[in-house]
């Protein structure tokens, strides 16, 4: 009986021991490195699932002379259908002094209990061979390497900058319009288009008022008179009279029913050709007659425009007065756009600062 | 009013001296049916001392027109048939050894005449065509070390078949630019065709007798030189020629790609000279824009270089000139 009790006690103790088994292993990629070269320490702990763990953390060195550059995050692997866990962590180490370093066993806390790795390691750091007889082969330290340009880093800043320009322009425009007390969209006041005959008559009145009757002014007088008539013909009949000769214009107007008007026009063009191209000095009464002929031709061939249509056009083109609503909307637009542009500008500046420094 | 009298006086003088124009045209019309434009162009060349190039398919009376004009004037006439094996010496002459003198003497070629008909000029290679360059521009010919002046008046009237025809060589730009006018001859109208048939099958050959002396031509040229060109017309001519060079400045941007090179200053000069001769033919002592437009096609068509784009788009120099004339403002 007492044997059975002893056996049960030993078995229970063994089971308890087995349940609490934690193993810590430490390994290294290479035991030999050159000065400044890097290698990885692998710390691995095997424990039951559900147990808490805490790996050692090195802020500077592991031992004097061996620096820890980087720690990886623990990697967890489940074993035995999730009953056991294998947690591993890597440490990137280096050394800048040659020599032989002893790396003691590392300690891991599992359920607040410390377990040491089963292995201790040694790291041999050796310097680079230097041929002292050839000092020319020594090179100074290299410059800090610039990070390669990546468009992804800059694209947002770039597009925001592009977007900011039109916003600022619109903002500026709105401020100007607001300051000048004008509506957002400028209403261009279109002068009422005069009918061709009225335009020509105005020009003829202007020519008449200039009183260029002197012989030396005849050329200018007839040039203006014929240009007025050719412009009138162009607008009234719709062909390019300005690029046609007198004979060609007369030929195009042969269908005009008023023969007298055509004869007068022909006479006018003949005289003007003589004055313009043959140094002919027309007499004062000739000038008068041709002016009257021009007026007669215009009056006989003019097409009256419906006055109602002209008035309608004028009404449409009258500048609208601004309302209070328009003014408020202008102010609102300015505030929104200003805020938006300020926000974008700040964002761009911050991003640029981060990218550059 | 004094200047006005000058023009009137000039008009009267032109009226007196241009009577031969009617006789020449009548004489030409007896031999050539229709082709009014061809006859006018030959007269322009004759009066403004400019060489004329006639282009057209065979059988359009190009050679006959020139021969008739030469026959109507009492002057030396020679005809050179351009062939692929022609040599420059066959045109201008050469140095030959005289056994009698024991020295080389110059043997003048057929170019030494008042009227030279260069028939089918584009059948000869460029080397032979270039033999005419000095004669046409300088009115002189150099044989060996000696330079001989050509008789006055001296006029080259050349004919050519369209370039597309087989066995032809295109004229070099420098050569073609020396022709004042390039006249393109078209087929006669239906009624004219019937008259041509009637005239040619009757078997009656009407004799052409000279009605003019060379001195009359020289005198007429003197009068033509006095025809007044106003600065407005000069501006108009300059605008037209400039539009061939820089069409974009005349709202003709679409023509820019079609023109590889525009008219040279020689084009402006010839346009003014031809317009003046045209005014003379029309019995006028001054040039008007109609005169410029009437001769613009003949003066400019061979002076506008077409680009590959133009050729690919089937745009011709005729169309380009018409577009320019319709776009440049008339004074």
Tab-separated table of N, CA and C in Angstrom, chain A residues 173-174 177-178 181-189 318-322 326 329-330:
chain	number	residue	atom	x	y	z
A	173	UNK	N	-9.696	86.862	-56.787
A	173	UNK	CA	-10.717	87.459	-57.668
A	173	UNK	C	-11.940	87.877	-56.857
A	174	UNK	N	-12.356	86.986	-55.963
A	174	UNK	CA	-13.547	87.288	-55.163
A	174	UNK	C	-13.301	88.488	-54.246
A	177	UNK	N	-13.556	91.563	-56.376
A	177	UNK	CA	-14.960	91.846	-56.733
A	177	UNK	C	-15.708	92.392	-55.517
A	178	UNK	N	-15.395	91.808	-54.350
A	178	UNK	CA	-16.074	92.240	-53.117
A	178	UNK	C	-15.657	93.677	-52.767
A	181	UNK	N	-17.239	96.158	-54.907
A	181	UNK	CA	-18.700	96.125	-54.822
A	181	UNK	C	-19.330	95.722	-56.162
A	182	UNK	N	-18.807	94.637	-56.727
A	182	UNK	CA	-19.302	94.176	-58.031
A	182	UNK	C	-19.784	92.741	-57.917
A	183	UNK	N	-20.672	92.303	-58.828
A	183	UNK	CA	-21.134	90.908	-58.771
A	183	UNK	C	-20.016	89.926	-59.114
A	184	UNK	N	-20.247	88.623	-58.825
A	184	UNK	CA	-19.209	87.603	-59.046
A	184	UNK	C	-18.853	87.515	-60.526
A	185	UNK	N	-19.879	87.391	-61.350
A	185	UNK	CA	-19.648	87.282	-62.795
A	185	UNK	C	-19.886	88.650	-63.425
A	186	UNK	N	-18.893	89.057	-64.165
A	186	UNK	CA	-18.973	90.369	-64.787
A	186	UNK	C	-19.978	90.357	-65.944
A	187	UNK	N	-20.888	91.242	-65.915
A	187	UNK	CA	-21.836	91.357	-67.031
A	187	UNK	C	-21.265	92.365	-68.012
A	188	UNK	N	-20.841	91.842	-69.138
A	188	UNK	CA	-20.236	92.757	-70.120
A	188	UNK	C	-21.351	93.525	-70.822
A	189	UNK	N	-21.201	94.799	-70.776
A	189	UNK	CA	-22.227	95.630	-71.395
A	189	UNK	C	-21.940	95.705	-72.894
A	318	UNK	N	-28.334	95.227	-70.086
A	318	UNK	CA	-28.204	96.196	-68.971
A	318	UNK	C	-27.593	95.488	-67.762
A	319	UNK	N	-26.636	96.153	-67.139
A	319	UNK	CA	-25.930	95.547	-65.993
A	319	UNK	C	-26.872	95.378	-64.795
A	320	UNK	N	-26.856	94.187	-64.253
A	320	UNK	CA	-27.748	93.927	-63.120
A	320	UNK	C	-27.153	94.465	-61.814
A	321	UNK	N	-28.065	94.919	-60.979
A	321	UNK	CA	-27.570	95.447	-59.692
A	321	UNK	C	-27.360	94.290	-58.711
A	322	UNK	N	-26.381	94.466	-57.833
A	322	UNK	CA	-26.086	93.406	-56.881
A	322	UNK	C	-27.086	93.408	-55.730
A	326	UNK	N	-26.165	88.226	-52.919
A	326	UNK	CA	-24.945	88.036	-53.710
A	326	UNK	C	-23.728	88.462	-52.891
A	329	UNK	N	-23.041	85.878	-50.267
A	329	UNK	CA	-22.457	84.663	-50.857
A	329	UNK	C	-20.998	84.899	-51.238
A	330	UNK	N	-20.693	86.127	-51.669
A	330	UNK	CA	-19.294	86.476	-51.986
A	330	UNK	C	-18.418	86.363	-50.747
